[in-house]
mmCIF file of C-alpha atoms and ligand atoms in Angstrom:
data_model
loop_
_atom_site.group_PDB
_atom_site.id
_atom_site.type_symbol
_atom_site.label_atom_id
_atom_site.label_comp_id
_atom_site.label_asym_id
_atom_site.label_seq_id
_atom_site.Cartn_x
_atom_site.Cartn_y
_atom_site.Cartn_z
ATOM 1 C CA MET A 698 -18.916 -50.565 9.651
ATOM 2 C CA GLU A 699 -21.990 -49.367 11.150
ATOM 3 C CA ILE A 700 -21.368 -45.298 11.581
ATOM 4 C CA HIS A 701 -23.601 -43.762 13.974
ATOM 5 C CA ARG A 702 -26.147 -41.237 12.660
ATOM 6 C CA TYR A 703 -24.522 -38.424 14.591
ATOM 7 C CA GLU A 704 -21.088 -39.338 13.890
ATOM 8 C CA LYS A 705 -21.871 -39.348 9.946
ATOM 9 C CA LEU A 706 -24.005 -35.770 10.919
ATOM 10 C CA TRP A 707 -21.530 -34.439 13.012
ATOM 11 C CA PHE A 708 -18.380 -35.453 10.196
ATOM 12 C CA GLY A 709 -20.653 -33.803 7.389
ATOM 13 C CA ALA A 710 -20.808 -30.361 9.570
ATOM 14 C CA ALA A 711 -17.045 -30.505 10.591
ATOM 15 C CA LEU A 712 -16.558 -30.960 6.616
ATOM 16 C CA VAL A 713 -18.805 -28.110 5.774
ATOM 17 C CA LEU A 714 -16.732 -25.532 8.857
ATOM 18 C CA ILE A 715 -12.983 -26.944 6.929
ATOM 19 C CA VAL A 716 -14.285 -26.287 3.399
ATOM 20 C CA GLY A 717 -15.858 -22.825 4.705
ATOM 21 C CA PHE A 718 -12.771 -21.769 6.730
ATOM 22 C CA ILE A 719 -10.125 -22.552 3.238
ATOM 23 C CA ALA A 720 -12.291 -20.674 1.138
ATOM 24 C CA THR A 721 -12.367 -17.399 3.074
ATOM 25 C CA VAL A 722 -8.631 -18.153 3.419
ATOM 26 C CA VAL A 723 -8.741 -18.362 -0.360
ATOM 27 C CA TYR A 724 -11.145 -15.590 -0.866
ATOM 28 C CA GLY A 725 -8.987 -13.164 1.293
ATOM 29 C CA ALA A 726 -5.764 -14.326 -0.666
ATOM 30 C CA ALA A 727 -6.650 -13.476 -3.823
ATOM 31 C CA GLY A 728 -10.455 -12.219 -4.068
ATOM 32 C CA VAL A 729 -9.980 -8.899 -2.702
ATOM 33 C CA GLY A 730 -6.842 -8.006 -4.622
ATOM 34 C CA ILE A 731 -4.376 -8.280 -1.920
ATOM 35 C CA SER A 732 -0.579 -9.386 -2.244
ATOM 36 C CA MET A 733 2.803 -9.531 -1.431
ATOM 37 C CA VAL A 734 4.989 -6.867 -2.004
ATOM 38 C CA ASP A 735 6.417 -8.435 -5.047
ATOM 39 C CA ASP A 736 9.887 -7.811 -7.164
ATOM 40 C CA ASP A 737 8.012 -5.337 -9.440
ATOM 41 C CA GLY A 738 9.880 -2.454 -7.668
ATOM 42 C CA GLY A 739 13.070 -3.932 -7.623
ATOM 43 C CA THR A 740 15.755 -3.768 -4.317
ATOM 44 C CA ILE A 741 17.428 -0.846 -3.263
ATOM 45 C CA ASP A 742 20.801 -0.496 -0.792
ATOM 46 C CA PRO A 743 18.621 0.606 2.581
ATOM 47 C CA ASN A 744 21.911 2.707 3.903
ATOM 48 C CA ASN A 745 21.982 4.764 0.262
ATOM 49 C CA VAL A 746 18.588 5.254 -0.609
ATOM 50 C CA THR A 747 18.927 8.381 -2.245
ATOM 51 C CA ASP A 748 21.723 6.972 -4.650
ATOM 52 C CA HIS A 749 18.592 4.596 -6.358
ATOM 53 C CA PRO A 750 17.442 6.881 -9.351
ATOM 54 C CA LYS A 751 14.001 6.933 -7.772
ATOM 55 C CA PHE A 752 14.848 8.305 -4.716
ATOM 56 C CA GLU A 753 17.047 11.276 -5.641
ATOM 57 C CA GLN A 754 14.138 13.203 -5.314
ATOM 58 C CA THR A 755 10.703 12.120 -3.854
ATOM 59 C CA GLY A 756 7.559 13.732 -4.125
ATOM 60 C CA LEU A 757 5.768 13.383 -7.777
ATOM 61 C CA HIS A 758 7.393 13.173 -11.017
ATOM 62 C CA GLU A 759 6.243 12.906 -14.765
ATOM 63 C CA ALA A 760 6.059 9.284 -15.303
ATOM 64 C CA GLU A 761 8.190 7.735 -17.078
ATOM 65 C CA GLY A 762 5.926 4.913 -18.902
ATOM 66 C CA ASP A 763 2.518 5.143 -20.161
ATOM 67 C CA ASP A 764 0.682 3.207 -16.825
ATOM 68 C CA ALA A 765 0.403 6.133 -15.051
ATOM 69 C CA ASP A 766 0.162 9.854 -15.391
ATOM 70 C CA TYR A 767 2.592 10.773 -12.791
ATOM 71 C CA GLU A 768 5.159 9.167 -10.322
ATOM 72 C CA ALA A 769 5.450 9.691 -6.955
ATOM 73 C CA SER A 770 8.749 8.568 -4.538
ATOM 74 C CA VAL A 771 8.209 8.386 -1.209
ATOM 75 C CA ILE A 772 10.651 7.569 1.733
ATOM 76 C CA ALA A 773 9.218 6.417 4.937
ATOM 77 C CA ARG A 774 11.459 6.476 7.768
ATOM 78 C CA ARG A 775 11.091 6.752 11.360
ATOM 79 C CA PHE A 776 8.778 8.462 11.672
ATOM 80 C CA ILE A 777 7.516 10.443 8.398
ATOM 81 C CA PHE A 778 6.890 10.377 4.994
ATOM 82 C CA GLN A 779 9.022 12.028 3.043
ATOM 83 C CA GLY A 780 7.675 13.511 -0.071
ATOM 84 C CA ALA A 781 3.907 12.761 0.798
ATOM 85 C CA ASP A 782 3.681 15.532 3.913
ATOM 86 C CA PRO A 783 1.874 16.688 1.384
ATOM 87 C CA LEU A 784 1.596 14.855 -1.837
ATOM 88 C CA GLU A 785 -0.748 17.121 -3.983
ATOM 89 C CA VAL A 786 -1.956 15.169 -7.369
ATOM 90 C CA PRO A 787 -4.887 16.078 -9.659
ATOM 91 C CA GLU A 788 -8.063 14.654 -9.558
ATOM 92 C CA ASN A 789 -8.747 11.949 -12.581
ATOM 93 C CA SER A 790 -4.719 10.674 -12.016
ATOM 94 C CA VAL A 791 -3.364 7.173 -12.354
ATOM 95 C CA ILE A 792 -0.231 7.222 -9.601
ATOM 96 C CA THR A 793 2.611 5.044 -9.323
ATOM 97 C CA PHE A 794 3.790 5.032 -6.197
ATOM 98 C CA TYR A 795 7.518 3.994 -5.055
ATOM 99 C CA ILE A 796 8.031 3.718 -1.434
ATOM 100 C CA THR A 797 11.177 2.240 0.225
ATOM 101 C CA SER A 798 12.269 2.494 3.709
ATOM 102 C CA PRO A 799 16.037 3.328 5.016
ATOM 103 C CA ASP A 800 15.338 1.544 8.812
ATOM 104 C CA VAL A 801 12.896 -0.181 9.656
ATOM 105 C CA VAL A 802 9.437 -2.514 8.225
ATOM 106 C CA HIS A 803 6.847 0.747 7.802
ATOM 107 C CA GLY A 804 3.201 0.752 6.467
ATOM 108 C CA PHE A 805 1.952 3.002 3.490
ATOM 109 C CA LYS A 806 -1.811 3.526 3.851
ATOM 110 C CA ILE A 807 -3.821 5.892 1.982
ATOM 111 C CA VAL A 808 -7.272 6.579 4.342
ATOM 112 C CA ASP A 809 -10.384 5.779 2.616
ATOM 113 C CA THR A 810 -8.883 4.280 -0.414
ATOM 114 C CA ASN A 811 -8.197 0.449 -0.555
ATOM 115 C CA ALA A 812 -3.988 1.208 -0.969
ATOM 116 C CA ASN A 813 -2.112 -0.031 1.319
ATOM 117 C CA THR A 814 1.244 -1.666 1.592
ATOM 118 C CA MET A 815 4.154 -2.644 3.193
ATOM 119 C CA VAL A 816 7.437 -0.988 2.887
ATOM 120 C CA ILE A 817 10.494 -2.855 3.319
ATOM 121 C CA PRO A 818 13.834 -1.650 3.799
ATOM 122 C CA GLY A 819 15.844 -3.290 1.018
ATOM 123 C CA GLN A 820 12.902 -3.478 -1.370
ATOM 124 C CA VAL A 821 11.203 -0.955 -3.672
ATOM 125 C CA THR A 822 7.636 -1.425 -3.240
ATOM 126 C CA GLU A 823 5.462 -0.165 -6.716
ATOM 127 C CA MET A 824 1.947 0.091 -5.978
ATOM 128 C CA THR A 825 -0.624 1.901 -8.407
ATOM 129 C CA VAL A 826 -3.583 4.217 -7.328
ATOM 130 C CA GLU A 827 -6.034 5.862 -9.191
ATOM 131 C CA PHE A 828 -7.460 9.205 -7.899
ATOM 132 C CA ASP A 829 -11.232 10.405 -8.941
ATOM 133 C CA GLU A 830 -12.472 11.834 -5.928
ATOM 134 C CA PRO A 831 -10.868 15.607 -5.144
ATOM 135 C CA GLY A 832 -9.968 16.019 -1.472
ATOM 136 C CA GLU A 833 -7.712 15.518 1.898
ATOM 137 C CA TYR A 834 -6.536 12.184 2.410
ATOM 138 C CA GLY A 835 -4.613 11.163 5.526
ATOM 139 C CA ILE A 836 -1.812 8.908 5.148
ATOM 140 C CA LEU A 837 -0.703 5.939 8.052
ATOM 141 C CA CYS A 838 1.541 3.802 8.856
ATOM 142 C CA SER A 839 -0.007 0.382 8.906
ATOM 143 C CA GLU A 840 3.076 -1.186 10.694
ATOM 144 C CA PHE A 841 4.334 -0.999 14.182
ATOM 145 C CA CYS A 842 7.365 0.546 13.616
ATOM 146 C CA GLY A 843 8.637 1.966 17.247
ATOM 147 C CA ALA A 844 8.031 4.370 19.661
ATOM 148 C CA GLY A 845 6.668 7.388 17.066
ATOM 149 C CA HIS A 846 4.914 4.776 15.050
ATOM 150 C CA GLU A 847 1.303 6.194 16.136
ATOM 151 C CA ASN A 848 2.556 9.806 15.173
ATOM 152 C CA MET A 849 3.464 8.616 11.494
ATOM 153 C CA ALA A 850 1.660 10.263 9.169
ATOM 154 C CA GLY A 851 1.844 12.118 5.221
ATOM 155 C CA GLN A 852 -1.060 13.499 3.760
ATOM 156 C CA LEU A 853 -2.357 13.765 0.073
ATOM 157 C CA THR A 854 -4.214 15.979 -1.805
ATOM 158 C CA VAL A 855 -6.655 15.504 -4.790
ATOM 159 C CA VAL A 856 -6.988 18.763 -6.328
ATOM 160 C CA PRO A 857 -9.461 19.091 -8.484
ATOM 161 C CA GLU A 858 -8.546 19.452 -12.293
ATOM 162 C CA GLU A 859 -9.450 23.013 -13.014
ATOM 163 C CA GLU A 860 -7.206 23.984 -9.818
ATOM 164 C CA TRP A 861 -4.492 21.849 -10.976
ATOM 165 C CA GLY A 862 -1.314 23.694 -11.682
ATOM 166 C CA GLY A 863 1.250 21.281 -13.332
ATOM 167 C CA LEU A 864 4.061 19.909 -11.159
ATOM 168 C CA GLY A 865 5.778 21.901 -8.846
ATOM 169 C CA GLY A 866 4.950 20.697 -5.419
ATOM 170 C CA ASP A 867 7.920 18.335 -4.671
ATOM 171 C CA SER A 868 9.775 18.216 -1.988
HETATM 172 CU CU1 LIG D 2109 6.227 3.309 10.718
HETATM 173 CU CU2 LIG D 2109 4.932 2.380 11.742
#
């Protein structure tokens, strides 16, 4: 069968595009550290979130394992971040966040970092972040959650090591 030269050319160009599109999708899914909220944090009864040991008290706690220096428990609800308004952590610390929602899906994005996760009712989101740079970081809700979504904000302060007074800012 005779295939016209231009037809071969277009066929080749279309193939390059398809491979290129698949490559960008694969890179976006696997190459930049983006993943779905997984089972690591476990499940939770969304109607009784404060019955869960991680959420009896929100805010910063001593870490239970060796993977992080501290743990931070945050309840994202319409339209506040309970436990992260503000949350103070020391410079050069590794924090494991436990975040859940008693109402609808929210987002938890720490501005100027690559930390951004979904918060799903019934699920505990576990996310570990290292903070090297002292400063004020805004926390935003990155999933549309209703009429107050755009006002849903928290605050994270990374305190310089020499000014860190230890735990005590729990709320
Ligand atoms: Cu919470 Cu948008």
